[in-house]
mmCIF file of C-alpha atoms in Angstrom:
data_model
loop_
_atom_site.group_PDB
_atom_site.id
_atom_site.type_symbol
_atom_site.label_atom_id
_atom_site.label_comp_id
_atom_site.label_asym_id
_atom_site.label_seq_id
_atom_site.Cartn_x
_atom_site.Cartn_y
_atom_site.Cartn_z
ATOM 1 C CA MET A 1 0.002 -0.029 0.062
ATOM 2 C CA LYS A 2 1.288 3.288 -0.996
ATOM 3 C CA TRP A 3 1.006 5.564 2.075
ATOM 4 C CA GLN A 4 4.266 7.391 2.873
ATOM 5 C CA GLY A 5 4.358 10.912 2.438
ATOM 6 C CA ARG A 6 0.630 11.398 2.097
ATOM 7 C CA ARG A 7 -1.838 13.505 3.877
ATOM 8 C CA GLY A 8 -2.858 12.390 7.471
ATOM 9 C CA SER A 9 -6.023 13.053 9.280
ATOM 10 C CA ARG A 10 -6.535 15.731 11.911
ATOM 11 C CA ASN A 11 -9.243 13.633 13.519
ATOM 12 C CA ILE A 12 -6.913 11.636 15.744
ATOM 13 C CA GLU A 13 -7.075 11.800 19.532
ATOM 14 C CA ASP A 14 -3.611 10.508 20.808
ATOM 15 C CA ARG A 15 -3.916 8.980 24.272
ATOM 16 C CA ARG A 16 -0.796 6.788 24.043
ATOM 17 C CA ARG A 17 1.235 8.823 26.670
ATOM 18 C CA MET A 18 -1.650 8.560 28.994
ATOM 19 C CA SER A 19 -2.231 4.826 28.641
ATOM 20 C CA GLY A 20 -0.935 1.998 30.723
ATOM 21 C CA GLY A 21 -1.777 -1.365 31.994
ATOM 22 C CA LYS A 22 -0.408 -4.740 33.220
ATOM 23 C CA ALA A 23 -0.209 -8.360 32.413
ATOM 24 C CA VAL A 24 -2.878 -10.512 34.263
ATOM 25 C CA GLY A 25 -3.285 -14.212 34.738
ATOM 26 C CA GLY A 26 -5.948 -16.491 33.105
ATOM 27 C CA VAL A 27 -9.023 -14.899 31.949
ATOM 28 C CA GLY A 28 -12.154 -15.559 33.896
ATOM 29 C CA GLY A 29 -14.742 -13.970 36.103
ATOM 30 C CA VAL A 30 -14.865 -10.160 35.689
ATOM 31 C CA GLY A 31 -11.928 -10.174 33.248
ATOM 32 C CA LEU A 32 -13.720 -12.313 30.869
ATOM 33 C CA LEU A 33 -16.912 -10.440 31.365
ATOM 34 C CA ALA A 34 -15.108 -7.175 30.452
ATOM 35 C CA ILE A 35 -13.809 -8.859 27.169
ATOM 36 C CA VAL A 36 -17.296 -10.013 26.256
ATOM 37 C CA VAL A 37 -18.854 -6.735 26.935
ATOM 38 C CA ILE A 38 -16.309 -5.025 24.749
ATOM 39 C CA GLY A 39 -16.633 -7.639 22.227
ATOM 40 C CA TYR A 40 -20.210 -6.555 21.612
ATOM 41 C CA PHE A 41 -18.913 -3.394 19.778
ATOM 42 C CA LEU A 42 -15.967 -5.125 18.090
ATOM 43 C CA GLY A 43 -15.329 -5.272 14.426
ATOM 44 C CA ILE A 44 -12.953 -8.192 15.224
ATOM 45 C CA ASP A 45 -13.775 -10.695 17.960
ATOM 46 C CA VAL A 46 -10.619 -12.293 19.233
ATOM 47 C CA THR A 47 -12.125 -13.631 22.427
ATOM 48 C CA PRO A 48 -12.104 -17.363 21.291
ATOM 49 C CA LEU A 49 -8.296 -17.018 21.271
ATOM 50 C CA LEU A 50 -8.274 -15.901 24.901
ATOM 51 C CA GLU A 51 -10.220 -18.713 26.226
ATOM 52 C CA GLY A 52 -8.720 -21.616 28.147
ATOM 53 C CA GLY A 53 -6.527 -19.679 30.564
ATOM 54 C CA GLY A 54 -2.976 -18.460 30.198
ATOM 55 C CA GLN A 55 -1.647 -15.021 30.490
ATOM 56 C CA ILE A 56 -2.804 -12.113 28.533
ATOM 57 C CA SER A 57 -1.610 -8.610 28.389
ATOM 58 C CA THR A 58 -4.079 -5.850 29.312
ATOM 59 C CA GLY A 59 -1.535 -3.157 28.278
ATOM 60 C CA SER A 60 2.023 -1.972 28.564
ATOM 61 C CA GLN A 61 3.407 -0.512 31.835
ATOM 62 C CA SER A 62 5.449 1.852 29.817
ATOM 63 C CA THR A 63 4.096 4.727 27.888
ATOM 64 C CA GLU A 64 7.242 5.224 25.783
ATOM 65 C CA ILE A 65 6.405 5.922 22.205
ATOM 66 C CA THR A 66 8.913 3.939 19.912
ATOM 67 C CA ARG A 67 9.654 4.666 16.317
ATOM 68 C CA ALA A 68 7.385 1.676 15.326
ATOM 69 C CA ASP A 69 4.608 3.132 17.328
ATOM 70 C CA GLN A 70 5.066 6.477 15.651
ATOM 71 C CA GLN A 71 5.025 4.890 12.134
ATOM 72 C CA ALA A 72 1.982 2.866 12.951
ATOM 73 C CA ALA A 73 0.151 6.132 13.997
ATOM 74 C CA GLU A 74 1.236 7.978 10.835
ATOM 75 C CA PHE A 75 -0.060 4.835 8.772
ATOM 76 C CA VAL A 76 -3.316 4.876 10.620
ATOM 77 C CA SER A 77 -3.638 8.733 10.149
ATOM 78 C CA VAL A 78 -3.151 8.408 6.378
ATOM 79 C CA THR A 79 -5.704 5.593 6.117
ATOM 80 C CA LEU A 80 -8.219 7.561 8.190
ATOM 81 C CA ALA A 81 -7.774 10.516 5.962
ATOM 82 C CA ASP A 82 -8.443 8.318 2.883
ATOM 83 C CA THR A 83 -11.687 7.047 4.402
ATOM 84 C CA GLU A 84 -12.735 10.707 5.060
ATOM 85 C CA GLU A 85 -12.316 11.779 1.450
ATOM 86 C CA ILE A 86 -13.881 8.579 0.194
ATOM 87 C CA TRP A 87 -16.959 8.569 2.341
ATOM 88 C CA THR A 88 -17.502 12.319 1.784
ATOM 89 C CA GLU A 89 -17.603 11.620 -1.914
ATOM 90 C CA VAL A 90 -19.888 8.512 -1.458
ATOM 91 C CA PHE A 91 -22.383 10.312 0.655
ATOM 92 C CA SER A 92 -22.426 13.271 -1.756
ATOM 93 C CA GLU A 93 -22.757 11.168 -4.851
ATOM 94 C CA GLN A 94 -24.939 8.297 -3.817
ATOM 95 C CA LEU A 95 -27.045 9.871 -1.114
ATOM 96 C CA GLY A 96 -26.862 13.620 -1.617
ATOM 97 C CA GLY A 97 -25.877 14.090 1.987
ATOM 98 C CA GLU A 98 -22.996 15.043 4.258
ATOM 99 C CA TYR A 99 -20.568 12.747 5.887
ATOM 100 C CA ILE A 100 -19.286 13.627 9.325
ATOM 101 C CA PRO A 101 -16.102 11.627 10.042
ATOM 102 C CA PRO A 102 -15.307 9.915 13.378
ATOM 103 C CA ILE A 103 -12.458 10.670 15.754
ATOM 104 C CA LEU A 104 -9.940 7.808 16.065
ATOM 105 C CA VAL A 105 -8.443 7.285 19.440
ATOM 106 C CA LEU A 106 -4.930 5.967 19.571
ATOM 107 C CA TYR A 107 -4.002 4.416 22.809
ATOM 108 C CA LYS A 108 -1.151 2.161 24.251
ATOM 109 C CA GLY A 109 -2.267 -0.542 26.683
ATOM 110 C CA VAL A 110 -5.471 0.386 28.053
ATOM 111 C CA THR A 111 -7.987 3.302 28.029
ATOM 112 C CA GLN A 112 -11.632 4.144 28.858
ATOM 113 C CA SER A 113 -14.656 4.764 26.479
ATOM 114 C CA PRO A 114 -18.338 5.068 27.074
ATOM 115 C CA CYS A 115 -18.641 1.578 25.765
ATOM 116 C CA GLY A 116 -16.312 0.146 28.354
ATOM 117 C CA SER A 117 -12.545 -0.285 28.972
ATOM 118 C CA ALA A 118 -10.469 -0.872 25.874
ATOM 119 C CA SER A 119 -7.317 -2.992 25.739
ATOM 120 C CA GLY A 120 -5.021 -4.442 23.136
ATOM 121 C CA ALA A 121 -6.434 -7.942 24.122
ATOM 122 C CA THR A 122 -9.782 -7.068 22.776
ATOM 123 C CA GLY A 123 -8.944 -5.479 19.497
ATOM 124 C CA PRO A 124 -10.015 -2.312 17.927
ATOM 125 C CA PHE A 125 -13.680 -1.218 18.091
ATOM 126 C CA TYR A 126 -16.175 1.523 17.262
ATOM 127 C CA CYS A 127 -18.166 3.013 20.120
ATOM 128 C CA PRO A 128 -21.366 4.536 18.834
ATOM 129 C CA GLN A 129 -21.959 6.490 22.091
ATOM 130 C CA ASP A 130 -19.116 8.908 21.424
ATOM 131 C CA GLN A 131 -18.655 8.154 17.806
ATOM 132 C CA LYS A 132 -14.970 7.266 18.160
ATOM 133 C CA VAL A 133 -12.866 4.439 16.912
ATOM 134 C CA TYR A 134 -10.566 2.935 19.410
ATOM 135 C CA LEU A 135 -7.176 1.325 18.370
ATOM 136 C CA ASP A 136 -4.019 0.159 20.052
ATOM 137 C CA THR A 137 -1.698 -0.341 17.114
ATOM 138 C CA ASP A 138 -0.101 -3.245 18.976
ATOM 139 C CA PHE A 139 -3.144 -5.051 17.603
ATOM 140 C CA PHE A 140 -1.448 -5.120 14.334
ATOM 141 C CA THR A 141 1.279 -7.292 15.776
ATOM 142 C CA THR A 142 -1.388 -9.593 17.122
ATOM 143 C CA MET A 143 -2.769 -9.888 13.622
ATOM 144 C CA SER A 144 0.325 -10.754 12.147
ATOM 145 C CA ARG A 145 1.771 -13.128 14.629
ATOM 146 C CA GLN A 146 -1.356 -14.789 16.178
ATOM 147 C CA LEU A 147 -4.032 -14.423 13.607
ATOM 148 C CA GLY A 148 -2.014 -14.940 10.409
ATOM 149 C CA ALA A 149 -3.107 -11.667 8.882
ATOM 150 C CA SER A 150 -0.071 -9.701 7.974
ATOM 151 C CA GLY A 151 0.547 -6.824 5.611
ATOM 152 C CA ASP A 152 -0.080 -3.122 5.746
ATOM 153 C CA PHE A 153 -3.268 -3.390 3.629
ATOM 154 C CA ALA A 154 -4.680 -5.981 6.101
ATOM 155 C CA GLN A 155 -4.072 -3.296 8.738
ATOM 156 C CA ALA A 156 -5.669 -0.632 6.553
ATOM 157 C CA TYR A 157 -8.775 -3.093 6.166
ATOM 158 C CA VAL A 158 -9.145 -3.189 10.028
ATOM 159 C CA VAL A 159 -9.290 0.686 10.245
ATOM 160 C CA ALA A 160 -11.584 0.910 7.147
ATOM 161 C CA HIS A 161 -13.952 -1.695 8.875
ATOM 162 C CA GLU A 162 -14.156 0.190 12.052
ATOM 163 C CA VAL A 163 -14.902 3.411 10.097
ATOM 164 C CA ALA A 164 -17.618 1.398 8.245
ATOM 165 C CA HIS A 165 -19.390 0.955 11.517
ATOM 166 C CA HIS A 166 -19.389 4.873 11.893
ATOM 167 C CA VAL A 167 -20.850 4.946 8.454
ATOM 168 C CA GLN A 168 -23.560 2.620 9.630
ATOM 169 C CA ASN A 169 -24.073 4.933 12.606
ATOM 170 C CA GLU A 170 -24.368 7.970 10.230
ATOM 171 C CA LEU A 171 -26.973 6.223 8.233
ATOM 172 C CA GLY A 172 -29.009 5.180 11.183
ATOM 173 C CA THR A 173 -28.535 1.418 10.445
ATOM 174 C CA LEU A 174 -26.392 0.674 13.501
ATOM 175 C CA SER A 175 -28.670 2.180 16.069
ATOM 176 C CA GLN A 176 -31.896 0.480 14.633
ATOM 177 C CA ALA A 177 -30.014 -2.876 14.555
ATOM 178 C CA ASN A 178 -28.662 -2.595 18.030
ATOM 179 C CA ALA A 179 -32.275 -1.403 19.294
ATOM 180 C CA TYR A 180 -33.660 -4.685 17.731
ATOM 181 C CA ARG A 181 -30.893 -6.838 19.194
ATOM 182 C CA ALA A 182 -31.701 -5.537 22.717
ATOM 183 C CA GLN A 183 -35.110 -6.934 22.514
ATOM 184 C CA ALA A 184 -34.356 -10.053 20.566
ATOM 185 C CA SER A 185 -33.457 -13.567 21.713
ATOM 186 C CA LYS A 186 -29.743 -14.502 21.869
ATOM 187 C CA ALA A 187 -29.834 -16.405 18.522
ATOM 188 C CA GLU A 188 -31.695 -13.600 16.821
ATOM 189 C CA SER A 189 -29.278 -11.010 18.244
ATOM 190 C CA ASN A 190 -26.332 -13.005 16.925
ATOM 191 C CA ALA A 191 -27.910 -13.198 13.547
ATOM 192 C CA VAL A 192 -28.365 -9.466 13.257
ATOM 193 C CA SER A 193 -24.768 -8.873 14.506
ATOM 194 C CA VAL A 194 -23.553 -11.010 11.737
ATOM 195 C CA MET A 195 -25.615 -8.718 9.255
ATOM 196 C CA ILE A 196 -24.012 -5.567 10.792
ATOM 197 C CA GLU A 197 -20.459 -6.946 10.599
ATOM 198 C CA LEU A 198 -20.848 -8.355 6.964
ATOM 199 C CA GLN A 199 -22.229 -4.851 5.766
ATOM 200 C CA ALA A 200 -19.119 -3.179 7.364
ATOM 201 C CA ASP A 201 -16.951 -5.620 5.437
ATOM 202 C CA CYS A 202 -18.772 -4.748 2.243
ATOM 203 C CA TYR A 203 -18.398 -0.888 3.133
ATOM 204 C CA SER A 204 -14.540 -1.720 3.472
ATOM 205 C CA GLY A 205 -14.615 -3.100 -0.019
ATOM 206 C CA ILE A 206 -16.158 -0.034 -1.292
ATOM 207 C CA TRP A 207 -13.403 2.028 0.584
ATOM 208 C CA ALA A 208 -10.748 -0.332 -1.094
ATOM 209 C CA LYS A 209 -12.224 0.306 -4.647
ATOM 210 C CA MET A 210 -12.354 4.015 -4.413
ATOM 211 C CA ALA A 211 -8.977 4.264 -2.629
ATOM 212 C CA ASP A 212 -7.464 2.503 -5.726
ATOM 213 C CA GLU A 213 -9.343 4.699 -8.035
ATOM 214 C CA LYS A 214 -8.813 8.119 -6.205
ATOM 215 C CA PHE A 215 -5.378 7.750 -4.752
ATOM 216 C CA GLY A 216 -3.736 4.789 -6.677
ATOM 217 C CA SER A 217 -2.696 3.629 -3.372
ATOM 218 C CA ILE A 218 -3.378 -0.098 -3.801
ATOM 219 C CA GLU A 219 -0.424 -2.206 -4.860
ATOM 220 C CA HIS A 220 -0.213 -5.749 -6.178
ATOM 221 C CA GLY A 221 -1.115 -8.310 -3.447
ATOM 222 C CA ASP A 222 -3.030 -5.676 -1.263
ATOM 223 C CA ILE A 223 -6.468 -6.969 -1.984
ATOM 224 C CA ARG A 224 -5.258 -10.601 -1.276
ATOM 225 C CA GLU A 225 -3.951 -9.338 2.059
ATOM 226 C CA ALA A 226 -7.436 -7.825 2.901
ATOM 227 C CA LEU A 227 -9.240 -11.111 1.776
ATOM 228 C CA ASN A 228 -6.745 -13.110 3.895
ATOM 229 C CA ALA A 229 -7.439 -10.918 6.923
ATOM 230 C CA ALA A 230 -11.249 -11.334 6.406
ATOM 231 C CA LYS A 231 -10.691 -15.143 6.318
ATOM 232 C CA GLN A 232 -8.565 -15.303 9.475
ATOM 233 C CA ILE A 233 -11.076 -13.322 11.501
ATOM 234 C CA GLY A 234 -14.346 -15.354 10.429
ATOM 235 C CA ASP A 235 -16.055 -16.784 13.425
ATOM 236 C CA ASP A 236 -15.560 -20.358 12.125
ATOM 237 C CA THR A 237 -11.928 -19.930 11.683
ATOM 238 C CA LEU A 238 -11.340 -18.353 15.080
ATOM 239 C CA GLN A 239 -13.294 -21.059 16.700
ATOM 240 C CA ARG A 240 -11.488 -23.673 14.879
ATOM 241 C CA ASN A 241 -8.074 -22.207 15.739
ATOM 242 C CA ALA A 242 -9.161 -22.140 19.329
ATOM 243 C CA GLY A 243 -9.532 -25.759 19.166
ATOM 244 C CA ARG A 244 -13.404 -25.748 19.056
ATOM 245 C CA VAL A 245 -15.893 -27.179 16.743
ATOM 246 C CA PRO A 246 -17.547 -24.137 14.823
ATOM 247 C CA GLN A 247 -20.978 -23.549 16.214
ATOM 248 C CA PRO A 248 -22.876 -21.328 13.778
ATOM 249 C CA HIS A 249 -25.545 -20.249 16.327
ATOM 250 C CA THR A 250 -22.936 -18.496 18.294
ATOM 251 C CA PHE A 251 -21.464 -16.642 15.305
ATOM 252 C CA THR A 252 -21.506 -12.716 15.652
ATOM 253 C CA HIS A 253 -19.395 -11.729 12.721
ATOM 254 C CA GLY A 254 -19.752 -14.184 9.920
ATOM 255 C CA THR A 255 -17.868 -17.065 8.543
ATOM 256 C CA SER A 256 -14.503 -16.618 6.686
ATOM 257 C CA GLU A 257 -16.299 -17.272 3.333
ATOM 258 C CA GLN A 258 -19.021 -14.614 4.148
ATOM 259 C CA ARG A 259 -16.522 -11.945 5.252
ATOM 260 C CA GLN A 260 -14.466 -12.390 2.028
ATOM 261 C CA ARG A 261 -17.429 -12.476 -0.102
ATOM 262 C CA TRP A 262 -19.092 -9.336 1.234
ATOM 263 C CA PHE A 263 -15.725 -7.344 1.157
ATOM 264 C CA ALA A 264 -15.526 -8.588 -2.551
ATOM 265 C CA THR A 265 -18.981 -7.411 -3.242
ATOM 266 C CA GLY A 266 -18.112 -3.921 -2.120
ATOM 267 C CA TYR A 267 -14.861 -3.849 -3.934
ATOM 268 C CA LYS A 268 -16.464 -4.898 -7.242
ATOM 269 C CA THR A 269 -19.527 -2.636 -7.199
ATOM 270 C CA GLY A 270 -18.624 0.406 -5.174
ATOM 271 C CA ASP A 271 -22.375 0.860 -4.498
ATOM 272 C CA LEU A 272 -23.885 1.278 -1.075
ATOM 273 C CA ALA A 273 -27.165 -0.433 -2.292
ATOM 274 C CA SER A 274 -25.090 -3.666 -2.943
ATOM 275 C CA CYS A 275 -24.236 -3.950 0.692
ATOM 276 C CA ASP A 276 -27.732 -4.482 2.068
ATOM 277 C CA THR A 277 -27.060 -7.675 4.180
ATOM 278 C CA PHE A 278 -30.430 -7.107 6.071
ATOM 279 C CA SER A 279 -32.579 -7.720 3.006
ATOM 280 C CA THR A 280 -30.717 -10.402 1.088
ATOM 281 C CA SER A 281 -31.890 -13.998 1.147
ATOM 282 C CA ALA A 282 -28.301 -15.267 0.698
ATOM 283 C CA LEU A 283 -26.115 -13.965 3.448
#
């Protein structure tokens, strides 16, 4: 992905020097509950990989900003700026409306949000209460080393996916879906959650298509990186990699095949209407 030397976003809230945390023992009780609560808002649910005990890190005790940290922040800033331009154009051309971009909170270790505590263990997420995306860039290392989703465009896909939840919020889709989920059975709530996440994947595909056309930023192999990331964070793949038999009724984000297919749909069409996961008979 061609991103060096390009414009970054001003909509970054940098909390990295205010962050901190510590390593804790096996996840259980309150610790597991906190992860599950945060997972409600996640674009990427890594909790299956945290089950079964062992140590996890809830953050770094040091607030030192390394050169790698700074480079990751610059990368995120450029990616966020791209989403701002693209969604402003999409809202104007396809909806005749105005797009108001989100704030992206960079933190290191742990931080607080209206949706609960955020930590590198739970991954990036969008909080509709304050309309902010929360991201510890150390998650990119987790993606590469533990989830098998390496590459800068895979990382950009993660940012684009969380921004896509903000797009859903701007359109009123997210609030309506979550209002239904609050009244629905567990199975019905999970099914709607899958629709939310797959639509965000489709919107991410729209972003990728327009980033290529508008900025010429996509290089050979980038789309393959995004599709691989979508595969590695499918519910079935995460459960299988955690040593469990995939249980479709528990899925909240979609299978690997679904996540790849809906990303590809957005990338091929560039059309918001093609991403209606709530009306299709073939999710």
